[in-house]
XYZ file of N, CA and C in Angstrom:
798
model
N -32.030 -9.861 94.228
C -31.844 -10.042 92.782
C -31.669 -8.678 92.111
N -30.674 -8.523 91.298
C -30.370 -7.240 90.688
C -31.376 -6.882 89.607
N -31.525 -5.608 89.410
C -32.422 -5.090 88.386
C -31.870 -5.461 87.010
N -32.715 -5.992 86.083
C -32.226 -6.348 84.736
C -31.565 -5.179 84.018
N -32.096 -3.971 84.230
C -31.509 -2.804 83.572
C -30.097 -2.527 84.087
N -29.898 -2.726 85.408
C -28.572 -2.523 85.989
C -27.593 -3.574 85.465
N -28.051 -4.835 85.406
C -27.203 -5.904 84.887
C -26.847 -5.667 83.431
N -27.814 -5.164 82.673
C -27.559 -4.872 81.262
C -26.525 -3.761 81.121
N -26.600 -2.777 82.011
C -25.624 -1.690 81.989
C -24.229 -2.203 82.334
N -24.143 -3.114 83.314
C -22.852 -3.707 83.676
C -22.255 -4.482 82.499
N -23.102 -5.261 81.830
C -22.629 -6.013 80.666
C -22.137 -5.070 79.575
N -22.864 -3.986 79.391
C -22.501 -3.009 78.369
C -21.130 -2.398 78.665
N -20.905 -2.027 79.928
C -19.627 -1.435 80.331
C -18.492 -2.448 80.181
N -18.740 -3.702 80.584
C -17.703 -4.731 80.488
C -17.349 -5.019 79.031
N -18.363 -5.115 78.171
C -18.116 -5.342 76.748
C -17.311 -4.196 76.141
N -17.667 -2.974 76.505
C -16.935 -1.825 75.980
C -15.497 -1.788 76.495
N -15.282 -2.263 77.716
C -13.925 -2.318 78.266
C -13.066 -3.301 77.475
N -13.637 -4.465 77.149
C -12.916 -5.440 76.331
C -12.638 -4.884 74.942
N -13.626 -4.169 74.403
C -13.459 -3.545 73.096
C -12.326 -2.522 73.126
N -12.297 -1.700 74.164
C -11.243 -0.695 74.303
C -9.877 -1.351 74.479
N -9.838 -2.468 75.196
C -8.583 -3.201 75.387
C -8.039 -3.699 74.048
N -8.911 -4.308 73.240
C -8.487 -4.798 71.932
C -8.010 -3.679 71.026
N -8.738 -2.561 71.027
C -8.359 -1.427 70.187
C -7.029 -0.826 70.637
N -6.821 -0.740 71.947
C -5.571 -0.190 72.476
C -4.377 -1.047 72.062
N -4.518 -2.356 72.196
C -3.437 -3.268 71.796
C -3.147 -3.127 70.307
N -4.209 -3.041 69.499
C -4.054 -2.950 68.051
C -3.314 -1.677 67.653
N -3.742 -0.537 68.189
C -3.122 0.738 67.830
C -1.694 0.841 68.369
N -1.481 0.373 69.584
C -0.141 0.430 70.179
C 0.843 -0.416 69.374
N 0.419 -1.624 69.011
C 1.289 -2.496 68.228
C 1.544 -1.906 66.848
N 0.522 -1.294 66.261
C 0.674 -0.688 64.935
C 1.715 0.430 64.970
N 1.678 1.254 66.008
C 2.644 2.346 66.125
C 4.060 1.814 66.356
N 4.179 0.728 67.104
C 5.494 0.173 67.416
C 6.204 -0.377 66.176
N 5.449 -1.025 65.299
C 6.088 -1.726 64.182
C 5.880 -1.027 62.842
N 5.342 0.200 62.851
C 5.050 0.881 61.589
C 6.314 1.099 60.762
N 7.404 1.508 61.401
C 8.654 1.740 60.668
C 9.174 0.446 60.039
N 9.145 -0.645 60.798
C 9.575 -1.936 60.255
C 8.659 -2.382 59.123
N 7.374 -2.123 59.276
C 6.424 -2.538 58.240
C 6.697 -1.819 56.924
N 6.967 -0.521 56.997
C 7.274 0.243 55.782
C 8.542 -0.291 55.121
N 9.527 -0.647 55.939
C 10.818 -1.089 55.421
C 10.769 -2.497 54.838
N 10.079 -3.405 55.525
C 10.149 -4.822 55.140
C 8.890 -5.350 54.451
N 7.807 -4.583 54.458
C 6.565 -5.046 53.826
C 6.217 -4.213 52.606
N 6.211 -2.882 52.754
C 5.739 -2.034 51.664
C 6.812 -1.766 50.613
N 8.068 -1.691 51.013
C 9.126 -1.366 50.051
C 9.553 -2.548 49.189
N 9.743 -3.757 49.754
C 10.142 -4.889 48.896
C 9.060 -5.229 47.876
N 9.425 -6.090 46.942
C 8.464 -6.490 45.913
C 7.295 -7.248 46.541
N 6.158 -7.129 45.895
C 4.930 -7.737 46.409
C 5.013 -9.260 46.288
N 4.533 -9.961 47.327
C 4.569 -11.419 47.344
C 3.318 -11.942 48.037
N 3.160 -13.264 48.019
C 2.005 -13.886 48.666
C 2.007 -13.618 50.166
N 3.170 -13.721 50.794
C 3.255 -13.469 52.238
C 2.906 -12.015 52.549
N 3.326 -11.095 51.678
C 2.980 -9.688 51.870
C 1.473 -9.491 51.834
N 0.816 -10.122 50.865
C -0.641 -10.016 50.764
C -1.324 -10.599 51.998
N -0.856 -11.757 52.447
C -1.436 -12.379 53.643
C -1.193 -11.517 54.876
N -0.034 -10.892 54.946
C 0.281 -9.998 56.062
C -0.708 -8.839 56.116
N -0.932 -8.213 54.968
C -1.846 -7.069 54.908
C -3.256 -7.486 55.310
N -3.703 -8.638 54.806
C -5.042 -9.125 55.149
C -5.146 -9.406 56.646
N -4.165 -10.128 57.184
C -4.218 -10.516 58.595
C -4.191 -9.303 59.516
N -3.375 -8.323 59.176
C -3.234 -7.179 60.078
C -4.379 -6.185 59.953
N -4.688 -5.771 58.723
C -5.615 -4.655 58.566
C -7.079 -5.066 58.636
N -7.370 -6.354 58.509
C -8.732 -6.786 58.807
C -9.022 -6.656 60.298
N -7.951 -6.593 61.111
C -8.150 -6.360 62.540
C -8.818 -5.021 62.802
N -8.469 -3.999 62.022
C -9.111 -2.696 62.183
C -10.578 -2.758 61.767
N -10.856 -3.491 60.692
C -12.253 -3.671 60.276
C -13.021 -4.425 61.349
N -12.361 -5.416 61.938
C -12.969 -6.205 63.003
C -13.357 -5.323 64.189
N -12.486 -4.382 64.544
C -12.773 -3.457 65.643
C -13.978 -2.587 65.314
N -14.025 -2.083 64.091
C -15.146 -1.227 63.690
C -16.471 -1.972 63.747
N -16.495 -3.201 63.224
C -17.732 -3.970 63.220
C -18.154 -4.366 64.631
N -17.179 -4.692 65.485
C -17.515 -5.016 66.868
C -18.091 -3.798 67.574
N -17.544 -2.624 67.288
C -18.067 -1.394 67.879
C -19.499 -1.146 67.434
N -19.756 -1.344 66.145
C -21.115 -1.168 65.635
C -22.056 -2.165 66.285
N -21.583 -3.405 66.445
C -22.410 -4.435 67.061
C -22.776 -4.082 68.490
N -21.822 -3.515 69.232
C -22.084 -3.169 70.629
C -22.940 -1.915 70.763
N -22.773 -0.982 69.829
C -23.488 0.288 69.913
C -24.651 0.362 68.945
N -25.146 -0.800 68.512
C -26.167 -0.861 67.464
C -27.415 -0.048 67.750
N -27.990 -0.082 68.939
C -29.238 0.645 69.155
C -29.141 2.134 68.871
N -27.965 2.726 69.073
C -27.832 4.162 68.852
C -27.310 4.502 67.463
N -26.868 3.494 66.708
C -26.245 3.763 65.422
C -26.966 3.113 64.252
N -27.555 1.939 64.451
C -28.184 1.221 63.341
C -29.533 0.659 63.787
N -30.419 1.531 64.220
C -31.713 1.089 64.733
C -32.495 0.278 63.716
N -32.318 0.569 62.448
C -33.121 -0.082 61.418
C -32.529 -1.409 60.942
N -31.352 -1.752 61.387
C -30.701 -2.982 60.950
C -30.600 -3.961 62.102
N -30.446 -5.204 61.760
C -30.391 -6.242 62.786
C -28.959 -6.495 63.222
N -28.781 -6.691 64.535
C -27.436 -6.905 65.075
C -26.778 -8.147 64.500
N -27.567 -9.160 64.225
C -26.987 -10.431 63.799
C -26.238 -10.300 62.482
N -26.686 -9.392 61.606
C -25.997 -9.176 60.339
C -24.572 -8.683 60.596
N -24.427 -7.734 61.508
C -23.107 -7.204 61.824
C -22.259 -8.235 62.546
N -22.887 -9.032 63.401
C -22.140 -10.086 64.074
C -21.627 -11.118 63.074
N -22.472 -11.484 62.106
C -22.049 -12.454 61.091
C -20.902 -11.892 60.252
N -21.022 -10.630 59.827
C -19.942 -9.995 59.072
C -18.657 -9.966 59.893
N -18.810 -9.658 61.177
C -17.658 -9.593 62.069
C -16.960 -10.943 62.171
N -17.742 -12.010 62.324
C -17.171 -13.346 62.480
C -16.533 -13.820 61.177
N -17.189 -13.553 60.031
C -16.600 -13.942 58.746
C -15.251 -13.245 58.533
N -15.187 -11.958 58.837
C -13.931 -11.221 58.690
C -12.883 -11.760 59.652
N -13.326 -12.110 60.857
C -12.412 -12.708 61.834
C -11.828 -14.014 61.307
N -12.678 -14.859 60.722
C -12.218 -16.143 60.184
C -11.233 -15.920 59.045
N -11.539 -14.963 58.165
C -10.647 -14.677 57.037
C -9.301 -14.156 57.540
N -9.333 -13.266 58.535
C -8.092 -12.734 59.086
C -7.233 -13.802 59.729
N -7.851 -14.666 60.532
C -7.097 -15.745 61.165
C -6.639 -16.773 60.135
N -7.426 -16.948 59.062
C -7.011 -17.856 57.990
C -5.755 -17.328 57.300
N -5.696 -16.015 57.084
C -4.495 -15.421 56.488
C -3.288 -15.598 57.404
N -3.501 -15.398 58.708
C -2.410 -15.596 59.665
C -1.962 -17.056 59.687
N -2.932 -17.971 59.647
C -2.590 -19.393 59.614
C -1.839 -19.781 58.357
N -2.195 -19.157 57.234
C -1.492 -19.442 55.982
C -0.032 -19.003 56.059
N 0.229 -17.878 56.724
C 1.609 -17.420 56.894
C 2.408 -18.433 57.704
N 1.815 -18.931 58.783
C 2.500 -19.925 59.611
C 2.774 -21.204 58.822
N 1.780 -21.635 58.034
C 1.950 -22.856 57.241
C 3.039 -22.679 56.181
N 3.082 -21.514 55.541
C 4.105 -21.258 54.524
C 5.504 -21.238 55.135
N 5.621 -20.709 56.342
C 6.930 -20.704 56.999
C 7.377 -22.125 57.326
N 6.438 -22.943 57.794
C 6.785 -24.340 58.085
C 7.196 -25.068 56.808
N 6.494 -24.790 55.715
C 6.822 -25.420 54.433
C 8.214 -24.991 53.973
N 8.552 -23.708 54.210
C 9.883 -23.221 53.841
C 10.968 -23.922 54.653
N 10.705 -24.163 55.938
C 11.671 -24.883 56.770
C 11.911 -26.286 56.223
N 10.869 -26.910 55.699
C 10.988 -28.255 55.109
C 11.465 -28.193 53.665
N 12.027 -27.031 53.273
C 12.601 -26.850 51.937
C 11.583 -27.157 50.843
N 10.352 -26.734 51.076
C 9.238 -26.874 50.129
C 9.036 -28.322 49.688
N 9.115 -29.215 50.660
C 8.869 -30.633 50.400
C 7.449 -30.819 49.872
N 7.301 -31.577 48.783
C 6.007 -31.727 48.129
C 4.983 -32.397 49.035
N 5.379 -33.483 49.711
C 4.448 -34.202 50.582
C 3.989 -33.326 51.743
N 4.928 -32.603 52.346
C 4.575 -31.703 53.447
C 3.657 -30.588 52.953
N 3.952 -30.058 51.768
C 3.115 -29.007 51.211
C 1.692 -29.464 50.958
N 1.533 -30.658 50.399
C 0.191 -31.192 50.144
C -0.544 -31.431 51.461
N 0.170 -31.996 52.444
C -0.451 -32.243 53.742
C -0.915 -30.965 54.416
N -0.071 -29.930 54.383
C -0.452 -28.648 54.971
C -1.618 -28.012 54.224
N -1.608 -28.125 52.894
C -2.688 -27.554 52.096
C -4.022 -28.225 52.407
N -4.022 -29.559 52.485
C -5.256 -30.284 52.791
C -5.751 -29.953 54.195
N -4.836 -29.921 55.154
C -5.225 -29.588 56.530
C -5.775 -28.175 56.617
N -5.093 -27.245 55.977
C -5.518 -25.846 56.001
C -6.887 -25.684 55.342
N -7.077 -26.329 54.189
C -8.359 -26.234 53.487
C -9.490 -26.822 54.319
N -9.242 -27.962 54.956
C -10.261 -28.599 55.797
C -10.648 -27.707 56.980
N -9.651 -27.140 57.651
C -9.934 -26.306 58.821
C -10.636 -25.014 58.428
N -10.198 -24.401 57.329
C -10.844 -23.171 56.877
C -12.280 -23.444 56.456
N -12.488 -24.537 55.711
C -13.847 -24.896 55.315
C -14.732 -25.172 56.512
N -14.196 -25.860 57.521
C -14.971 -26.154 58.728
C -15.350 -24.871 59.458
N -14.412 -23.919 59.530
C -14.693 -22.653 60.205
C -15.780 -21.867 59.476
N -15.716 -21.844 58.147
C -16.735 -21.129 57.373
C -18.093 -21.806 57.493
N -18.108 -23.144 57.491
C -19.367 -23.875 57.644
C -19.966 -23.626 59.024
N -19.122 -23.657 60.060
C -19.609 -23.406 61.421
C -20.184 -22.003 61.548
N -19.527 -21.033 60.916
C -20.032 -19.661 60.948
C -21.371 -19.553 60.235
N -21.486 -20.220 59.097
C -22.750 -20.203 58.352
C -23.864 -20.876 59.142
N -23.543 -21.991 59.790
C -24.546 -22.684 60.605
C -25.010 -21.804 61.752
N -24.074 -21.108 62.382
C -24.479 -20.203 63.455
C -25.426 -19.132 62.930
N -25.104 -18.593 61.746
C -25.934 -17.522 61.196
C -27.337 -18.023 60.864
N -27.438 -19.285 60.439
C -28.739 -19.847 60.064
C -29.529 -20.301 61.291
N -28.839 -20.958 62.243
C -29.522 -21.586 63.369
C -29.760 -20.626 64.527
N -28.860 -19.666 64.729
C -28.969 -18.785 65.898
C -30.301 -18.060 65.906
N -30.939 -17.953 67.063
C -32.232 -17.267 67.140
C -32.094 -15.787 66.842
N -33.104 -15.247 66.232
C -33.112 -13.829 65.893
C -33.645 -13.027 67.075
N -32.867 -12.060 67.530
C -33.275 -11.220 68.653
C -33.410 -9.793 68.157
N -34.630 -9.318 67.905
C -34.812 -7.973 67.376
C -34.412 -6.907 68.389
N -34.020 -5.770 67.891
C -33.658 -4.657 68.754
C -34.899 -4.021 69.343
N -34.770 -3.539 70.556
C -35.863 -2.814 71.204
C -35.321 -1.502 71.739
N -36.214 -0.609 72.082
C -35.791 0.697 72.576
C -35.115 0.616 73.945
N -35.399 -0.452 74.673
C -34.842 -0.581 76.019
C -33.426 -1.140 76.019
N -32.961 -1.643 74.900
C -31.617 -2.218 74.855
C -30.576 -1.112 74.744
N -29.465 -1.291 75.477
C -28.365 -0.332 75.390
C -27.171 -0.935 74.667
N -27.272 -2.171 74.253
C -26.204 -2.803 73.477
C -26.803 -3.879 72.602
N -26.049 -4.264 71.595
C -26.526 -5.289 70.676
C -26.429 -6.659 71.341
N -27.500 -7.471 71.333
C -27.429 -8.809 71.936
C -26.437 -9.691 71.199
N -25.629 -10.433 71.952
C -24.609 -11.299 71.365
C -25.049 -12.745 71.526
N -25.811 -13.231 70.552
C -26.360 -14.582 70.614
C -25.353 -15.585 70.061
N -24.251 -15.765 70.763
C -23.201 -16.672 70.328
C -23.108 -17.828 71.311
N -23.193 -19.039 70.822
C -23.022 -20.203 71.687
C -21.535 -20.520 71.815
N -21.157 -20.941 73.012
C -19.741 -21.183 73.272
C -19.167 -22.287 72.393
N -20.016 -23.233 71.938
C -19.523 -24.350 71.127
C -18.893 -23.854 69.833
N -19.455 -22.786 69.250
C -18.898 -22.247 68.011
C -17.537 -21.597 68.268
N -17.448 -20.820 69.351
C -16.186 -20.158 69.674
C -15.108 -21.170 70.046
N -15.480 -22.189 70.832
C -14.517 -23.223 71.214
C -14.025 -23.971 69.978
N -14.944 -24.319 69.074
C -14.562 -25.021 67.844
C -13.608 -24.178 67.010
N -13.879 -22.897 66.944
C -13.034 -21.982 66.170
C -11.609 -21.963 66.722
N -11.468 -21.793 68.034
C -10.133 -21.739 68.630
C -9.441 -23.092 68.585
N -10.207 -24.175 68.697
C -9.606 -25.505 68.611
C -9.037 -25.761 67.218
N -9.718 -25.282 66.181
C -9.204 -25.443 64.823
C -7.909 -24.653 64.635
N -7.869 -23.434 65.192
C -6.627 -22.654 65.137
C -5.512 -23.370 65.886
N -5.857 -23.915 67.049
C -4.865 -24.613 67.869
C -4.360 -25.871 67.174
N -5.241 -26.566 66.456
C -4.840 -27.773 65.739
C -3.815 -27.452 64.658
N -4.067 -26.400 63.883
C -3.116 -26.008 62.841
C -1.773 -25.612 63.452
N -1.808 -24.849 64.537
C -0.566 -24.432 65.184
C 0.198 -25.634 65.738
N -0.536 -26.626 66.260
C 0.112 -27.824 66.803
C 0.793 -28.625 65.699
N 0.098 -28.789 64.580
C 0.673 -29.528 63.451
C 1.943 -28.850 62.952
N 1.869 -27.535 62.793
C 3.024 -26.797 62.290
C 4.180 -26.843 63.294
N 3.871 -26.731 64.580
C 4.913 -26.806 65.601
C 5.604 -28.164 65.580
N 4.827 -29.231 65.429
C 5.411 -30.578 65.353
C 6.323 -30.712 64.137
N 5.913 -30.135 63.011
C 6.759 -30.169 61.816
C 8.088 -29.460 62.070
N 8.018 -28.327 62.750
C 9.245 -27.598 63.062
C 10.147 -28.391 64.000
N 9.551 -29.028 64.999
C 10.346 -29.806 65.951
C 11.034 -30.988 65.270
N 10.293 -31.666 64.387
C 10.876 -32.810 63.674
C 12.031 -32.353 62.794
N 11.807 -31.271 62.046
C 12.866 -30.771 61.166
C 14.060 -30.281 61.978
N 13.776 -29.629 63.102
C 14.856 -29.151 63.946
C 15.691 -30.287 64.512
N 15.028 -31.373 64.926
C 15.750 -32.530 65.464
C 16.635 -33.164 64.395
N 16.111 -33.266 63.176
C 16.908 -33.838 62.086
C 18.112 -32.961 61.763
N 17.904 -31.667 61.714
C 18.998 -30.759 61.379
C 20.066 -30.768 62.462
N 19.642 -30.855 63.722
C 20.616 -30.913 64.814
C 21.412 -32.213 64.758
N 20.736 -33.292 64.390
C 21.403 -34.588 64.321
C 22.498 -34.596 63.267
N 22.195 -34.003 62.114
C 23.165 -34.020 61.009
C 23.977 -32.722 60.915
N 23.803 -31.826 61.898
C 24.540 -30.557 61.929
C 24.374 -29.780 60.621
N 23.148 -29.766 60.121
C 22.898 -29.102 58.838
C 22.048 -27.855 59.076
N 22.618 -26.861 59.748
C 21.874 -25.652 60.087
C 22.257 -24.530 59.122
N 21.531 -24.408 58.039
C 21.758 -23.341 57.084
C 21.263 -22.023 57.672
N 21.787 -20.904 57.154
C 21.401 -19.597 57.675
C 19.909 -19.347 57.471
N 19.394 -19.682 56.292
C 17.977 -19.456 56.010
C 17.096 -20.258 56.961
N 17.474 -21.515 57.172
C 16.702 -22.361 58.078
C 16.781 -21.834 59.504
N 17.957 -21.374 59.905
C 18.135 -20.865 61.263
C 17.269 -19.639 61.502
N 17.165 -18.764 60.495
C 16.349 -17.558 60.620
C 14.891 -17.921 60.854
N 14.368 -18.836 60.054
C 12.952 -19.183 60.147
C 12.668 -20.063 61.358
N 13.544 -21.015 61.603
C 13.271 -21.992 62.658
C 13.386 -21.378 64.052
N 14.480 -20.648 64.307
C 14.730 -20.120 65.645
C 13.603 -19.209 66.102
N 13.247 -18.224 65.267
C 12.167 -17.311 65.630
C 10.805 -17.964 65.468
N 10.661 -18.754 64.414
C 9.356 -19.335 64.123
C 8.837 -20.221 65.230
N 9.688 -21.058 65.800
C 9.243 -21.983 66.834
C 8.730 -21.235 68.056
N 9.404 -20.152 68.425
C 8.948 -19.371 69.573
C 7.563 -18.790 69.327
N 7.344 -18.263 68.125
C 6.041 -17.688 67.820
C 4.958 -18.757 67.783
N 5.293 -19.944 67.290
C 4.312 -21.031 67.289
C 3.931 -21.415 68.712
N 4.910 -21.448 69.599
C 4.623 -21.778 70.996
C 3.761 -20.693 71.641
N 4.047 -19.432 71.318
C 3.221 -18.340 71.832
C 1.786 -18.463 71.324
N 1.632 -18.752 70.030
C 0.303 -18.879 69.447
C -0.456 -20.051 70.054
N 0.235 -21.158 70.286
C -0.415 -22.317 70.899
C -0.880 -21.993 72.312
N -0.054 -21.286 73.062
C -0.442 -20.879 74.419
C -1.655 -19.959 74.377
N -1.672 -19.057 73.393
C -2.815 -18.163 73.239
C -4.077 -18.946 72.909
N -3.965 -19.959 72.026
C -5.122 -20.772 71.673
C -5.675 -21.538 72.859
N -4.784 -22.112 73.683
C -5.230 -22.837 74.876
C -5.933 -21.887 75.843
N -5.363 -20.698 76.027
C -5.989 -19.702 76.902
C -7.365 -19.308 76.392
N -7.481 -19.129 75.069
C -8.764 -18.746 74.482
C -9.819 -19.825 74.692
N -9.432 -21.098 74.527
C -10.384 -22.200 74.726
C -10.872 -22.231 76.168
N -9.955 -22.074 77.121
C -10.336 -22.104 78.537
C -11.255 -20.934 78.877
N -10.881 -19.736 78.434
C -11.703 -18.566 78.730
C -13.069 -18.654 78.066
N -13.101 -19.209 76.854
C -14.368 -19.335 76.140
C -15.322 -20.276 76.859
N -14.788 -21.308 77.495
C -15.630 -22.268 78.208
C -16.187 -21.702 79.509
N -15.463 -20.785 80.144
C -15.906 -20.294 81.450
C -16.641 -18.960 81.360
N -16.519 -18.258 80.236
C -17.133 -16.945 80.132
C -18.583 -17.073 79.679
N -19.379 -16.061 79.986
C -20.772 -16.050 79.562
C -20.855 -15.822 78.054
N -21.853 -16.432 77.371
C -21.973 -16.260 75.918
C -22.069 -14.806 75.479
N -22.661 -13.953 76.303
C -22.846 -12.562 75.895
C -21.534 -11.780 75.848
N -20.453 -12.387 76.344
C -19.152 -11.724 76.306
C -18.211 -12.333 75.266
N -18.666 -13.345 74.527
C -17.767 -14.081 73.640
C -17.202 -13.211 72.528
N -18.058 -12.402 71.899
C -17.597 -11.564 70.788
C -16.553 -10.564 71.262
N -16.841 -9.894 72.380
C -15.921 -8.879 72.894
C -14.643 -9.494 73.436
N -14.745 -10.659 74.090
C -13.559 -11.315 74.633
C -12.620 -11.766 73.526
N -13.194 -12.206 72.411
C -12.360 -12.682 71.313
C -11.526 -11.594 70.678
N -11.967 -10.336 70.780
C -11.263 -9.243 70.107
C -9.834 -9.055 70.616
N -9.592 -8.871 71.926
C -8.195 -8.736 72.368
C -7.363 -9.988 72.125
N -7.978 -11.168 72.220
C -7.240 -12.407 71.964
C -6.808 -12.494 70.506
N -7.719 -12.171 69.593
C -7.376 -12.198 68.168
C -6.324 -11.139 67.846
N -6.443 -9.970 68.480
C -5.478 -8.901 68.235
C -4.072 -9.333 68.625
N -3.949 -10.014 69.762
C -2.646 -10.530 70.186
C -2.140 -11.573 69.189
N -3.049 -12.434 68.712
C -2.663 -13.435 67.721
C -2.161 -12.812 66.437
N -2.872 -11.809 65.925
C -2.429 -11.110 64.724
C -1.065 -10.464 64.954
N -0.874 -9.874 66.126
C 0.387 -9.207 66.443
C 1.555 -10.191 66.426
N 1.343 -11.387 66.971
C 2.403 -12.395 66.985
C 2.798 -12.811 65.571
N 1.795 -13.025 64.717
C 2.079 -13.464 63.348
C 2.789 -12.365 62.558
N 2.299 -11.136 62.651
C 2.920 -10.045 61.898
C 4.350 -9.792 62.372
N 4.573 -9.890 63.660
C 5.932 -9.718 64.175
C 6.847 -10.846 63.707
N 6.295 -12.035 63.574
C 7.080 -13.153 63.067
C 7.555 -12.875 61.647
N 6.668 -12.342 60.815
C 7.035 -12.014 59.432
C 8.111 -10.928 59.403
N 7.901 -9.868 60.180
C 8.868 -8.766 60.195
C 10.224 -9.218 60.717
N 10.213 -10.028 61.761
C 11.465 -10.512 62.339
C 12.223 -11.393 61.350
N 11.502 -12.251 60.651
C 12.141 -13.128 59.672
C 12.776 -12.327 58.542
N 12.042 -11.342 58.018
C 12.590 -10.535 56.923
C 13.752 -9.666 57.393
N 13.667 -9.182 58.612
C 14.755 -8.365 59.136
C 16.041 -9.176 59.260
N 15.940 -10.379 59.804
C 17.126 -11.219 59.973
C 17.640 -11.739 58.629
N 16.719 -12.007 57.700
C 17.140 -12.518 56.397
C 17.926 -11.476 55.604
N 17.630 -10.188 55.824
C 18.304 -9.120 55.086
C 19.582 -8.650 55.764
N 19.834 -9.131 56.978
C 21.060 -8.748 57.666
C 22.258 -9.463 57.051
N 23.411 -8.787 56.947
C 24.615 -9.453 56.419
C 25.086 -10.523 57.391
N 25.654 -11.607 56.883
C 26.142 -12.663 57.767
C 27.266 -12.172 58.670
N 27.256 -12.694 59.882
C 28.274 -12.307 60.860
C 29.550 -13.127 60.629
N 30.666 -12.437 60.410
C 31.946 -13.112 60.172
C 32.816 -12.965 61.418
N 33.148 -14.085 62.000
C 33.963 -14.068 63.214
C 35.428 -14.290 62.834
C-alpha cells in the first residue's frame, strides 16, 4: 500500500499537469486568433454577441487563475478556505459556458430568421438550463462537506461529487443537441426548396460543424467525468472548457470573417 504522502504528491503533480495543459491551450489559441479578434471583435460596433464573446473568452483566464489558487492554496491562502475559491471558480465557469451557449443559441435563432416561436423556445430552454446549473452549484456549495486546510496538505482538497459535474456537462450537451437539431431541420427545408441565401449559408455551413464538435466534446466530458476520480474533476474540466470556449469563439470569428467577404462572382 502506497504512502498517503506519496499518493498526495502524485495527485498534486497530475492536477498541476492538467492545469498547465488548460493554460497552454488557452494562451496558444489566444495568440493564434488575436489578429482576427482585433479586426472582427474590437473594431466593429459593440453588440450583444461581442459582449458574450468577451465574457466567454476572457473569463477563461480568470478561471485559470482561480483554479491555480485552488490547487496551490496551502502556500498562497493559508487563512482562507479552499471551498470559497472552488465555488467562485465553478460560478465563473457556469457564467462563461452560459455566455458561450447564448452565442450558439443566437446563431441558431438567426438561421431561423429570428422566428418568434423558435426564439421563445430557445429562451425558455436556455433560462431553465442556466437556472438549473446555478442551483446545482449553490447546492454543492451548501451541501459539500467542509475540509479545512492543514499544514500537511500540498494542494487544496477538491470535494466535488461527479454527479454535479455530469449534470453540468449534460445540460451543456442538451442545449447543443437542441440547437443542432434546429440547424438540421432548417438545413433540410432550405435544401428542399433551394433557398440558400448567402447569410444563411455563412452561419449554417460553419455553425453546424462547430455544434457537432461541441456535442462531441460534451459526450467526451461526460464519459471522462464518470470514470475519473472526484479529486481530479476541477482540474480535468479546465482543458475541456478551454477547448469549448475556443470552438465558440472561433465560430464567431469565422462567421464575421465570411460575412464581411465580398460575394464571389463567377
